[in-house]
Amino acid sequence: MRDARVALILACMVMPLLGQEKTAEGPTSEKAQKTYNEALDHVRHRMKGLALDAFKKADKQDGGHCLACQKKMIAYGLELQEWKTAEMAAEEMVEQAQGNQHVAAAHFRLGIVLIDEGLAKHKDELFARAHDEMTKALAAAHNFPGAVFGDGRALAYLKQDEAAKARFEEFVKMQPENDPDRQRALRYISQPDLARARMAPPFTVTTNDGQRLSMDDLAGKVVLLDFWATWCGPCREALPHMREIAKKFQGQPLVVLSVSLDSDEQKWKDFIVKNEMTWPQYRDGGFTGPIAKEFGIAAIPHTFTIDADGVLQDEHIGDAAIEGKLKKLVARARELQSPAKQAQ
């Protein structure tokens, strides 16, 4: 999983602002429509590079006015790190946006692209430009949580911690208490350095036994996130190893969370009972499930090791020897817990 997931999470925050936005129309010219449909066909066949090229071509054939093309160009441009294409599409959207809400959304999307590009290229000038875009978004629509949060991130990467904290505090006031992004903002307020770290995406799930688990509620504990499915042969082969890890670290500051991509709920439930998978279990429903999408899952088994601060430390596709890394992270988690216990 690369840092761009942060930008994709931010992208979801544009939707509350545009709750009344109609589905974007495709290109108007017949030639562009044909190319656009070819792009959609590439998407269905998971040929993302070809799809991106076709969306770009369709937009050009439509005179740079294809909003649907531009949104796809941004989405796949971010995913494939085609920064020039994503930035061009976002700038076209800014130029064509009409009405405060759409103007705000366009500047926000451009800000997302610049944050993502800045993370990949480690260039402060891109974060500075992202800050400018988020500021313009908020000038058009001041009650825009996504832009507030996004500006906080841009300012944090610029190491303007006090200004970043002010934005995160503003965001916290705008969101309900159980919102995962609100929980994340609270952590950034108390630990500004985390806003610059490679953090695991915030999420909240309810496990098969009714337990509610939130990534940020697990602060202070190491988390081993295990993506799998009952129909996956390598996953079944790795199961004894995962069971051994869960047993070995039982009672220690470590949480193993298995996220199933099964679509058949009953088959999943029967499998975890039969195979004595007694650690926390959650069914995400497939590769397009919300948690799988946030972590960019394309193959399983896929594990992520997350430290006590919520920072991503390791990821592996396939079974892997990870006990050594887990022991070190658990030892550090214990060290972090000791001062807290002494203060009580």
PDB file of C-alpha atoms in Angstrom, residues 31-337:
ATOM      1  CA  LYS A  31     -16.190  10.179 -31.672  1.00  0.00           C
ATOM      2  CA  ALA A  32     -15.441  10.904 -28.028  1.00  0.00           C
ATOM      3  CA  GLN A  33     -18.375   8.746 -26.891  1.00  0.00           C
ATOM      4  CA  LYS A  34     -16.938   5.774 -28.778  1.00  0.00           C
ATOM      5  CA  THR A  35     -13.519   6.259 -27.152  1.00  0.00           C
ATOM      6  CA  TYR A  36     -15.146   6.714 -23.747  1.00  0.00           C
ATOM      7  CA  ASN A  37     -16.996   3.407 -24.105  1.00  0.00           C
ATOM      8  CA  GLU A  38     -13.719   1.743 -25.101  1.00  0.00           C
ATOM      9  CA  ALA A  39     -12.218   3.117 -21.883  1.00  0.00           C
ATOM     10  CA  LEU A  40     -15.055   1.644 -19.831  1.00  0.00           C
ATOM     11  CA  ASP A  41     -14.447  -1.697 -21.519  1.00  0.00           C
ATOM     12  CA  HIS A  42     -10.772  -1.521 -20.509  1.00  0.00           C
ATOM     13  CA  VAL A  43     -11.900  -0.858 -16.928  1.00  0.00           C
ATOM     14  CA  ARG A  44     -14.105  -3.967 -16.987  1.00  0.00           C
ATOM     15  CA  HIS A  45     -11.077  -5.986 -18.088  1.00  0.00           C
ATOM     16  CA  ARG A  46      -8.892  -4.336 -15.400  1.00  0.00           C
ATOM     17  CA  MET A  47      -6.575  -2.781 -17.994  1.00  0.00           C
ATOM     18  CA  LYS A  48      -6.192   0.457 -16.083  1.00  0.00           C
ATOM     19  CA  GLY A  49      -3.338   1.912 -18.095  1.00  0.00           C
ATOM     20  CA  LEU A  50      -5.233   1.520 -21.359  1.00  0.00           C
ATOM     21  CA  ALA A  51      -8.371   2.857 -19.691  1.00  0.00           C
ATOM     22  CA  LEU A  52      -6.564   5.981 -18.511  1.00  0.00           C
ATOM     23  CA  ASP A  53      -5.176   6.632 -21.999  1.00  0.00           C
ATOM     24  CA  ALA A  54      -8.638   6.207 -23.523  1.00  0.00           C
ATOM     25  CA  PHE A  55     -10.322   8.537 -20.996  1.00  0.00           C
ATOM     26  CA  LYS A  56      -7.638  11.120 -21.738  1.00  0.00           C
ATOM     27  CA  LYS A  57      -8.201  10.720 -25.492  1.00  0.00           C
ATOM     28  CA  ALA A  58     -11.982  10.990 -25.117  1.00  0.00           C
ATOM     29  CA  ASP A  59     -11.623  14.183 -23.100  1.00  0.00           C
ATOM     30  CA  LYS A  60      -9.381  15.671 -25.787  1.00  0.00           C
ATOM     31  CA  GLN A  61     -11.814  14.641 -28.530  1.00  0.00           C
ATOM     32  CA  ASP A  62     -14.561  16.383 -26.542  1.00  0.00           C
ATOM     33  CA  GLY A  63     -12.591  19.626 -26.401  1.00  0.00           C
ATOM     34  CA  GLY A  64     -11.571  19.152 -22.767  1.00  0.00           C
ATOM     35  CA  HIS A  65     -15.182  19.377 -21.561  1.00  0.00           C
ATOM     36  CA  CYS A  66     -15.862  15.753 -20.571  1.00  0.00           C
ATOM     37  CA  LEU A  67     -16.432  15.887 -16.810  1.00  0.00           C
ATOM     38  CA  ALA A  68     -16.853  12.119 -16.539  1.00  0.00           C
ATOM     39  CA  CYS A  69     -13.541  11.633 -18.371  1.00  0.00           C
ATOM     40  CA  GLN A  70     -11.785  14.097 -16.086  1.00  0.00           C
ATOM     41  CA  LYS A  71     -12.990  12.339 -12.927  1.00  0.00           C
ATOM     42  CA  LYS A  72     -11.738   9.012 -14.275  1.00  0.00           C
ATOM     43  CA  MET A  73      -8.444  10.616 -15.299  1.00  0.00           C
ATOM     44  CA  ILE A  74      -7.955  11.837 -11.745  1.00  0.00           C
ATOM     45  CA  ALA A  75      -8.895   8.508 -10.167  1.00  0.00           C
ATOM     46  CA  TYR A  76      -6.677   6.365 -12.381  1.00  0.00           C
ATOM     47  CA  GLY A  77      -3.991   9.036 -12.578  1.00  0.00           C
ATOM     48  CA  LEU A  78      -3.658   8.914  -8.790  1.00  0.00           C
ATOM     49  CA  GLU A  79      -3.659   5.139  -8.729  1.00  0.00           C
ATOM     50  CA  LEU A  80      -1.080   4.771 -11.507  1.00  0.00           C
ATOM     51  CA  GLN A  81       0.942   7.832 -10.417  1.00  0.00           C
ATOM     52  CA  GLU A  82       0.354   9.543 -13.765  1.00  0.00           C
ATOM     53  CA  TRP A  83       0.613  12.957 -12.145  1.00  0.00           C
ATOM     54  CA  LYS A  84       0.588  15.055 -15.323  1.00  0.00           C
ATOM     55  CA  THR A  85      -2.668  13.500 -16.496  1.00  0.00           C
ATOM     56  CA  ALA A  86      -4.365  13.758 -13.093  1.00  0.00           C
ATOM     57  CA  GLU A  87      -3.254  17.356 -12.630  1.00  0.00           C
ATOM     58  CA  MET A  88      -4.400  18.352 -16.127  1.00  0.00           C
ATOM     59  CA  ALA A  89      -7.843  16.858 -15.540  1.00  0.00           C
ATOM     60  CA  ALA A  90      -8.191  18.584 -12.172  1.00  0.00           C
ATOM     61  CA  GLU A  91      -7.179  21.934 -13.651  1.00  0.00           C
ATOM     62  CA  GLU A  92      -9.767  21.501 -16.431  1.00  0.00           C
ATOM     63  CA  MET A  93     -12.409  20.910 -13.768  1.00  0.00           C
ATOM     64  CA  VAL A  94     -11.361  24.097 -11.955  1.00  0.00           C
ATOM     65  CA  GLU A  95     -11.603  26.124 -15.174  1.00  0.00           C
ATOM     66  CA  GLN A  96     -15.080  24.811 -16.022  1.00  0.00           C
ATOM     67  CA  ALA A  97     -16.671  24.717 -12.556  1.00  0.00           C
ATOM     68  CA  GLN A  98     -19.705  26.927 -12.006  1.00  0.00           C
ATOM     69  CA  GLY A  99     -21.436  27.630  -8.718  1.00  0.00           C
ATOM     70  CA  ASN A 100     -19.757  27.758  -5.315  1.00  0.00           C
ATOM     71  CA  GLN A 101     -20.148  24.081  -4.471  1.00  0.00           C
ATOM     72  CA  HIS A 102     -18.732  22.869  -7.765  1.00  0.00           C
ATOM     73  CA  VAL A 103     -15.919  25.420  -7.629  1.00  0.00           C
ATOM     74  CA  ALA A 104     -15.059  24.219  -4.121  1.00  0.00           C
ATOM     75  CA  ALA A 105     -15.126  20.572  -5.189  1.00  0.00           C
ATOM     76  CA  ALA A 106     -12.877  21.270  -8.183  1.00  0.00           C
ATOM     77  CA  HIS A 107     -10.231  23.068  -6.124  1.00  0.00           C
ATOM     78  CA  PHE A 108     -10.455  20.285  -3.541  1.00  0.00           C
ATOM     79  CA  ARG A 109      -9.822  17.606  -6.164  1.00  0.00           C
ATOM     80  CA  LEU A 110      -6.805  19.501  -7.488  1.00  0.00           C
ATOM     81  CA  GLY A 111      -5.553  19.794  -3.917  1.00  0.00           C
ATOM     82  CA  ILE A 112      -5.862  16.019  -3.524  1.00  0.00           C
ATOM     83  CA  VAL A 113      -3.785  15.433  -6.652  1.00  0.00           C
ATOM     84  CA  LEU A 114      -1.080  17.800  -5.400  1.00  0.00           C
ATOM     85  CA  ILE A 115      -0.960  16.173  -1.949  1.00  0.00           C
ATOM     86  CA  ASP A 116      -0.614  12.756  -3.541  1.00  0.00           C
ATOM     87  CA  GLU A 117       2.073  13.976  -5.918  1.00  0.00           C
ATOM     88  CA  GLY A 118       3.875  15.701  -3.072  1.00  0.00           C
ATOM     89  CA  LEU A 119       3.925  12.470  -1.076  1.00  0.00           C
ATOM     90  CA  ALA A 120       5.433  10.605  -4.004  1.00  0.00           C
ATOM     91  CA  LYS A 121       7.985  13.251  -4.990  1.00  0.00           C
ATOM     92  CA  HIS A 122       8.742  14.702  -1.511  1.00  0.00           C
ATOM     93  CA  LYS A 123       8.419  18.271  -2.792  1.00  0.00           C
ATOM     94  CA  ASP A 124       7.232  21.013  -0.433  1.00  0.00           C
ATOM     95  CA  GLU A 125       6.180  23.198  -3.357  1.00  0.00           C
ATOM     96  CA  LEU A 126       3.441  20.688  -4.186  1.00  0.00           C
ATOM     97  CA  PHE A 127       2.137  20.782  -0.605  1.00  0.00           C
ATOM     98  CA  ALA A 128       2.202  24.597  -0.756  1.00  0.00           C
ATOM     99  CA  ARG A 129       0.120  24.502  -3.936  1.00  0.00           C
ATOM    100  CA  ALA A 130      -2.239  21.990  -2.274  1.00  0.00           C
ATOM    101  CA  HIS A 131      -2.672  24.406   0.640  1.00  0.00           C
ATOM    102  CA  ASP A 132      -3.579  27.164  -1.834  1.00  0.00           C
ATOM    103  CA  GLU A 133      -6.170  24.921  -3.532  1.00  0.00           C
ATOM    104  CA  MET A 134      -7.758  23.884  -0.234  1.00  0.00           C
ATOM    105  CA  THR A 135      -7.902  27.554   0.793  1.00  0.00           C
ATOM    106  CA  LYS A 136      -9.723  28.374  -2.451  1.00  0.00           C
ATOM    107  CA  ALA A 137     -12.109  25.469  -1.867  1.00  0.00           C
ATOM    108  CA  LEU A 138     -12.950  26.814   1.579  1.00  0.00           C
ATOM    109  CA  ALA A 139     -13.390  30.329   0.228  1.00  0.00           C
ATOM    110  CA  ALA A 140     -16.101  28.952  -2.060  1.00  0.00           C
ATOM    111  CA  ALA A 141     -17.681  26.676   0.572  1.00  0.00           C
ATOM    112  CA  HIS A 142     -16.464  27.292   4.116  1.00  0.00           C
ATOM    113  CA  ASN A 143     -18.435  24.370   5.615  1.00  0.00           C
ATOM    114  CA  PHE A 144     -16.470  21.727   3.696  1.00  0.00           C
ATOM    115  CA  PRO A 145     -14.989  19.097   6.077  1.00  0.00           C
ATOM    116  CA  GLY A 146     -12.886  17.403   3.397  1.00  0.00           C
ATOM    117  CA  ALA A 147     -11.091  20.636   2.494  1.00  0.00           C
ATOM    118  CA  VAL A 148     -10.528  21.471   6.172  1.00  0.00           C
ATOM    119  CA  PHE A 149      -8.970  18.051   6.781  1.00  0.00           C
ATOM    120  CA  GLY A 150      -7.026  18.185   3.511  1.00  0.00           C
ATOM    121  CA  ASP A 151      -5.630  21.609   4.363  1.00  0.00           C
ATOM    122  CA  GLY A 152      -4.546  20.250   7.734  1.00  0.00           C
ATOM    123  CA  ARG A 153      -2.601  17.517   5.969  1.00  0.00           C
ATOM    124  CA  ALA A 154      -0.987  19.949   3.533  1.00  0.00           C
ATOM    125  CA  LEU A 155       0.055  22.251   6.385  1.00  0.00           C
ATOM    126  CA  ALA A 156       1.400  19.308   8.375  1.00  0.00           C
ATOM    127  CA  TYR A 157       3.614  18.247   5.469  1.00  0.00           C
ATOM    128  CA  LEU A 158       4.850  21.844   5.322  1.00  0.00           C
ATOM    129  CA  LYS A 159       5.669  21.442   9.066  1.00  0.00           C
ATOM    130  CA  GLN A 160       3.346  24.293   9.993  1.00  0.00           C
ATOM    131  CA  ASP A 161       2.125  22.306  12.985  1.00  0.00           C
ATOM    132  CA  GLU A 162       0.162  25.010  14.804  1.00  0.00           C
ATOM    133  CA  ALA A 163      -1.784  25.940  11.674  1.00  0.00           C
ATOM    134  CA  ALA A 164      -2.333  22.242  10.922  1.00  0.00           C
ATOM    135  CA  LYS A 165      -3.617  21.598  14.460  1.00  0.00           C
ATOM    136  CA  ALA A 166      -6.051  24.501  14.107  1.00  0.00           C
ATOM    137  CA  ARG A 167      -7.467  22.916  10.938  1.00  0.00           C
ATOM    138  CA  PHE A 168      -7.792  19.498  12.591  1.00  0.00           C
ATOM    139  CA  GLU A 169      -9.529  21.092  15.601  1.00  0.00           C
ATOM    140  CA  GLU A 170     -11.941  22.768  13.192  1.00  0.00           C
ATOM    141  CA  PHE A 171     -12.574  19.424  11.479  1.00  0.00           C
ATOM    142  CA  VAL A 172     -13.258  17.670  14.797  1.00  0.00           C
ATOM    143  CA  LYS A 173     -16.048  20.161  15.551  1.00  0.00           C
ATOM    144  CA  MET A 174     -17.678  19.404  12.200  1.00  0.00           C
ATOM    145  CA  GLN A 175     -17.820  15.609  12.472  1.00  0.00           C
ATOM    146  CA  PRO A 176     -19.850  13.173  14.644  1.00  0.00           C
ATOM    147  CA  GLU A 177     -18.033  11.472  17.529  1.00  0.00           C
ATOM    148  CA  ASN A 178     -18.001   8.003  15.960  1.00  0.00           C
ATOM    149  CA  ASP A 179     -16.524   9.182  12.650  1.00  0.00           C
ATOM    150  CA  PRO A 180     -13.168   7.421  11.940  1.00  0.00           C
ATOM    151  CA  ASP A 181     -11.705  10.538  10.313  1.00  0.00           C
ATOM    152  CA  ARG A 182     -12.606  12.571  13.418  1.00  0.00           C
ATOM    153  CA  GLN A 183     -10.717  10.054  15.548  1.00  0.00           C
ATOM    154  CA  ARG A 184      -7.742  10.354  13.237  1.00  0.00           C
ATOM    155  CA  ALA A 185      -7.832  14.164  13.451  1.00  0.00           C
ATOM    156  CA  LEU A 186      -7.786  13.956  17.256  1.00  0.00           C
ATOM    157  CA  ARG A 187      -4.603  11.901  17.060  1.00  0.00           C
ATOM    158  CA  TYR A 188      -3.012  14.429  14.725  1.00  0.00           C
ATOM    159  CA  ILE A 189      -3.847  17.188  17.201  1.00  0.00           C
ATOM    160  CA  SER A 190      -2.137  15.393  20.085  1.00  0.00           C
ATOM    161  CA  GLN A 191       0.745  14.008  17.965  1.00  0.00           C
ATOM    162  CA  PRO A 192       1.426  16.321  14.989  1.00  0.00           C
ATOM    163  CA  ASP A 193       4.264  14.109  13.728  1.00  0.00           C
ATOM    164  CA  LEU A 194       1.722  11.392  12.922  1.00  0.00           C
ATOM    165  CA  ALA A 195       0.165  13.662  10.293  1.00  0.00           C
ATOM    166  CA  ARG A 196       3.394  13.222   8.335  1.00  0.00           C
ATOM    167  CA  ALA A 197       3.741   9.485   8.949  1.00  0.00           C
ATOM    168  CA  ARG A 198       2.658   6.603   6.708  1.00  0.00           C
ATOM    169  CA  MET A 199      -0.463   5.963   8.737  1.00  0.00           C
ATOM    170  CA  ALA A 200      -2.843   3.069   8.221  1.00  0.00           C
ATOM    171  CA  PRO A 201      -6.157   4.348   6.816  1.00  0.00           C
ATOM    172  CA  PRO A 202      -8.779   5.030   9.487  1.00  0.00           C
ATOM    173  CA  PHE A 203     -11.583   2.482   9.559  1.00  0.00           C
ATOM    174  CA  THR A 204     -14.240   1.074  11.854  1.00  0.00           C
ATOM    175  CA  VAL A 205     -15.630  -2.459  11.608  1.00  0.00           C
ATOM    176  CA  THR A 206     -18.012  -4.653  13.581  1.00  0.00           C
ATOM    177  CA  THR A 207     -16.586  -8.163  13.901  1.00  0.00           C
ATOM    178  CA  ASN A 208     -18.516 -11.427  13.658  1.00  0.00           C
ATOM    179  CA  ASP A 209     -19.036 -11.478  17.435  1.00  0.00           C
ATOM    180  CA  GLY A 210     -20.425  -7.916  17.525  1.00  0.00           C
ATOM    181  CA  GLN A 211     -17.228  -6.230  18.680  1.00  0.00           C
ATOM    182  CA  ARG A 212     -16.652  -2.729  17.302  1.00  0.00           C
ATOM    183  CA  LEU A 213     -13.026  -2.144  16.312  1.00  0.00           C
ATOM    184  CA  SER A 214     -11.642   1.188  15.165  1.00  0.00           C
ATOM    185  CA  MET A 215      -8.100   1.681  13.885  1.00  0.00           C
ATOM    186  CA  ASP A 216      -7.587   4.697  16.118  1.00  0.00           C
ATOM    187  CA  ASP A 217      -9.242   3.074  19.149  1.00  0.00           C
ATOM    188  CA  LEU A 218      -6.461   0.485  18.901  1.00  0.00           C
ATOM    189  CA  ALA A 219      -3.785   3.123  19.532  1.00  0.00           C
ATOM    190  CA  GLY A 220      -1.160   1.657  21.858  1.00  0.00           C
ATOM    191  CA  LYS A 221      -1.527  -1.813  20.364  1.00  0.00           C
ATOM    192  CA  VAL A 222       0.186  -3.476  17.442  1.00  0.00           C
ATOM    193  CA  VAL A 223      -2.274  -4.508  14.732  1.00  0.00           C
ATOM    194  CA  LEU A 224      -1.801  -7.367  12.269  1.00  0.00           C
ATOM    195  CA  LEU A 225      -4.333  -6.957   9.474  1.00  0.00           C
ATOM    196  CA  ASP A 226      -4.889 -10.150   7.480  1.00  0.00           C
ATOM    197  CA  PHE A 227      -6.830 -10.073   4.188  1.00  0.00           C
ATOM    198  CA  TRP A 228      -7.981 -13.526   3.053  1.00  0.00           C
ATOM    199  CA  ALA A 229     -10.924 -15.594   1.715  1.00  0.00           C
ATOM    200  CA  THR A 230     -12.219 -19.134   2.113  1.00  0.00           C
ATOM    201  CA  TRP A 231     -11.901 -19.726  -1.656  1.00  0.00           C
ATOM    202  CA  CYS A 232      -8.192 -18.724  -1.643  1.00  0.00           C
ATOM    203  CA  GLY A 233      -5.893 -21.773  -1.594  1.00  0.00           C
ATOM    204  CA  PRO A 234      -2.763 -19.906  -0.372  1.00  0.00           C
ATOM    205  CA  CYS A 235      -4.903 -18.315   2.362  1.00  0.00           C
ATOM    206  CA  ARG A 236      -6.002 -21.732   3.606  1.00  0.00           C
ATOM    207  CA  GLU A 237      -2.363 -22.873   3.571  1.00  0.00           C
ATOM    208  CA  ALA A 238      -1.345 -19.801   5.622  1.00  0.00           C
ATOM    209  CA  LEU A 239      -4.165 -20.291   8.135  1.00  0.00           C
ATOM    210  CA  PRO A 240      -2.223 -22.509  10.603  1.00  0.00           C
ATOM    211  CA  HIS A 241       0.509 -19.855  10.730  1.00  0.00           C
ATOM    212  CA  MET A 242      -2.030 -17.082  11.422  1.00  0.00           C
ATOM    213  CA  ARG A 243      -3.653 -19.252  14.123  1.00  0.00           C
ATOM    214  CA  GLU A 244      -0.225 -19.806  15.692  1.00  0.00           C
ATOM    215  CA  ILE A 245       0.497 -16.058  15.755  1.00  0.00           C
ATOM    216  CA  ALA A 246      -2.881 -15.279  17.354  1.00  0.00           C
ATOM    217  CA  LYS A 247      -2.214 -17.908  20.034  1.00  0.00           C
ATOM    218  CA  LYS A 248       1.425 -16.920  20.658  1.00  0.00           C
ATOM    219  CA  PHE A 249       0.615 -13.230  21.208  1.00  0.00           C
ATOM    220  CA  GLN A 250      -2.617 -13.744  23.153  1.00  0.00           C
ATOM    221  CA  GLY A 251      -2.779 -11.412  26.161  1.00  0.00           C
ATOM    222  CA  GLN A 252      -0.139  -9.099  24.709  1.00  0.00           C
ATOM    223  CA  PRO A 253      -0.658  -5.626  23.196  1.00  0.00           C
ATOM    224  CA  LEU A 254      -1.335  -7.040  19.736  1.00  0.00           C
ATOM    225  CA  VAL A 255      -4.608  -7.428  17.824  1.00  0.00           C
ATOM    226  CA  VAL A 256      -4.943  -9.786  14.871  1.00  0.00           C
ATOM    227  CA  LEU A 257      -7.852  -8.788  12.624  1.00  0.00           C
ATOM    228  CA  SER A 258      -8.711 -11.052   9.705  1.00  0.00           C
ATOM    229  CA  VAL A 259     -10.674  -9.356   6.914  1.00  0.00           C
ATOM    230  CA  SER A 260     -12.433 -11.800   4.615  1.00  0.00           C
ATOM    231  CA  LEU A 261     -13.196 -11.016   0.978  1.00  0.00           C
ATOM    232  CA  ASP A 262     -15.902 -13.702   0.874  1.00  0.00           C
ATOM    233  CA  SER A 263     -19.256 -12.773  -0.659  1.00  0.00           C
ATOM    234  CA  ASP A 264     -21.054 -15.758   0.915  1.00  0.00           C
ATOM    235  CA  GLU A 265     -21.634 -14.822   4.560  1.00  0.00           C
ATOM    236  CA  GLN A 266     -22.796 -18.243   5.762  1.00  0.00           C
ATOM    237  CA  LYS A 267     -19.891 -20.052   4.120  1.00  0.00           C
ATOM    238  CA  TRP A 268     -17.513 -17.609   5.807  1.00  0.00           C
ATOM    239  CA  LYS A 269     -19.148 -18.077   9.209  1.00  0.00           C
ATOM    240  CA  ASP A 270     -19.076 -21.868   8.913  1.00  0.00           C
ATOM    241  CA  PHE A 271     -15.425 -21.802   7.876  1.00  0.00           C
ATOM    242  CA  ILE A 272     -14.192 -19.683  10.788  1.00  0.00           C
ATOM    243  CA  VAL A 273     -16.073 -21.877  13.295  1.00  0.00           C
ATOM    244  CA  LYS A 274     -14.817 -25.120  11.750  1.00  0.00           C
ATOM    245  CA  ASN A 275     -11.218 -23.863  11.666  1.00  0.00           C
ATOM    246  CA  GLU A 276     -11.292 -22.359  15.180  1.00  0.00           C
ATOM    247  CA  MET A 277     -10.484 -18.831  14.036  1.00  0.00           C
ATOM    248  CA  THR A 278     -11.182 -17.325  17.453  1.00  0.00           C
ATOM    249  CA  TRP A 279      -9.451 -13.961  16.919  1.00  0.00           C
ATOM    250  CA  PRO A 280     -11.440 -10.951  15.547  1.00  0.00           C
ATOM    251  CA  GLN A 281     -13.042 -11.658  12.153  1.00  0.00           C
ATOM    252  CA  TYR A 282     -14.706  -9.258   9.710  1.00  0.00           C
ATOM    253  CA  ARG A 283     -16.226  -9.874   6.265  1.00  0.00           C
ATOM    254  CA  ASP A 284     -15.585  -7.102   3.724  1.00  0.00           C
ATOM    255  CA  GLY A 285     -17.345  -8.831   0.829  1.00  0.00           C
ATOM    256  CA  GLY A 286     -14.715  -8.726  -1.927  1.00  0.00           C
ATOM    257  CA  PHE A 287     -11.913  -6.722  -3.513  1.00  0.00           C
ATOM    258  CA  THR A 288     -14.294  -3.770  -3.867  1.00  0.00           C
ATOM    259  CA  GLY A 289     -15.210  -3.830  -0.164  1.00  0.00           C
ATOM    260  CA  PRO A 290     -14.554  -0.570   1.725  1.00  0.00           C
ATOM    261  CA  ILE A 291     -11.593  -1.839   3.775  1.00  0.00           C
ATOM    262  CA  ALA A 292     -10.017  -3.707   0.846  1.00  0.00           C
ATOM    263  CA  LYS A 293     -10.285  -0.566  -1.306  1.00  0.00           C
ATOM    264  CA  GLU A 294      -8.743   1.635   1.383  1.00  0.00           C
ATOM    265  CA  PHE A 295      -5.746  -0.686   1.634  1.00  0.00           C
ATOM    266  CA  GLY A 296      -5.478  -1.225  -2.124  1.00  0.00           C
ATOM    267  CA  ILE A 297      -5.882  -4.997  -1.991  1.00  0.00           C
ATOM    268  CA  ALA A 298      -5.340  -6.711  -5.354  1.00  0.00           C
ATOM    269  CA  ALA A 299      -4.062 -10.127  -4.212  1.00  0.00           C
ATOM    270  CA  ILE A 300      -4.457 -12.343  -1.144  1.00  0.00           C
ATOM    271  CA  PRO A 301      -3.304 -13.422   1.376  1.00  0.00           C
ATOM    272  CA  HIS A 302      -2.105  -9.907   2.140  1.00  0.00           C
ATOM    273  CA  THR A 303      -1.007  -8.780   5.600  1.00  0.00           C
ATOM    274  CA  PHE A 304      -0.187  -5.366   7.069  1.00  0.00           C
ATOM    275  CA  THR A 305       1.775  -4.846  10.269  1.00  0.00           C
ATOM    276  CA  ILE A 306       0.836  -1.619  12.036  1.00  0.00           C
ATOM    277  CA  ASP A 307       2.701  -0.289  15.080  1.00  0.00           C
ATOM    278  CA  ALA A 308       1.278   1.103  18.325  1.00  0.00           C
ATOM    279  CA  ASP A 309       1.105   4.612  16.823  1.00  0.00           C
ATOM    280  CA  GLY A 310      -0.928   3.396  13.846  1.00  0.00           C
ATOM    281  CA  VAL A 311       2.002   3.680  11.451  1.00  0.00           C
ATOM    282  CA  LEU A 312       2.339   1.069   8.689  1.00  0.00           C
ATOM    283  CA  GLN A 313       5.549  -0.875   9.191  1.00  0.00           C
ATOM    284  CA  ASP A 314       5.358  -3.871   6.855  1.00  0.00           C
ATOM    285  CA  GLU A 315       3.147  -5.501   4.260  1.00  0.00           C
ATOM    286  CA  HIS A 316       3.412  -8.920   2.677  1.00  0.00           C
ATOM    287  CA  ILE A 317       1.574 -10.758  -0.081  1.00  0.00           C
ATOM    288  CA  GLY A 318       1.593 -14.459   0.715  1.00  0.00           C
ATOM    289  CA  ASP A 319       2.627 -16.198   3.914  1.00  0.00           C
ATOM    290  CA  ALA A 320       5.669 -14.641   5.576  1.00  0.00           C
ATOM    291  CA  ALA A 321       7.841 -14.971   8.678  1.00  0.00           C
ATOM    292  CA  ILE A 322       6.754 -11.910  10.639  1.00  0.00           C
ATOM    293  CA  GLU A 323       7.089 -13.033  14.268  1.00  0.00           C
ATOM    294  CA  GLY A 324      10.440 -11.284  14.735  1.00  0.00           C
ATOM    295  CA  LYS A 325       9.022  -7.934  13.621  1.00  0.00           C
ATOM    296  CA  LEU A 326       5.905  -8.423  15.747  1.00  0.00           C
ATOM    297  CA  LYS A 327       7.993  -9.162  18.867  1.00  0.00           C
ATOM    298  CA  LYS A 328       9.926  -5.908  18.444  1.00  0.00           C
ATOM    299  CA  LEU A 329       6.778  -3.860  17.896  1.00  0.00           C
ATOM    300  CA  VAL A 330       5.007  -5.490  20.855  1.00  0.00           C
ATOM    301  CA  ALA A 331       8.027  -4.777  23.076  1.00  0.00           C
ATOM    302  CA  ARG A 332       7.867  -1.119  22.060  1.00  0.00           C
ATOM    303  CA  ALA A 333       4.107  -1.066  22.705  1.00  0.00           C
ATOM    304  CA  ARG A 334       4.784  -2.322  26.229  1.00  0.00           C
ATOM    305  CA  GLU A 335       7.349   0.453  26.739  1.00  0.00           C
ATOM    306  CA  LEU A 336       4.782   3.028  25.647  1.00  0.00           C
ATOM    307  CA  GLN A 337       2.225   1.576  28.062  1.00  0.00           C
TER     308      GLN A 337
END
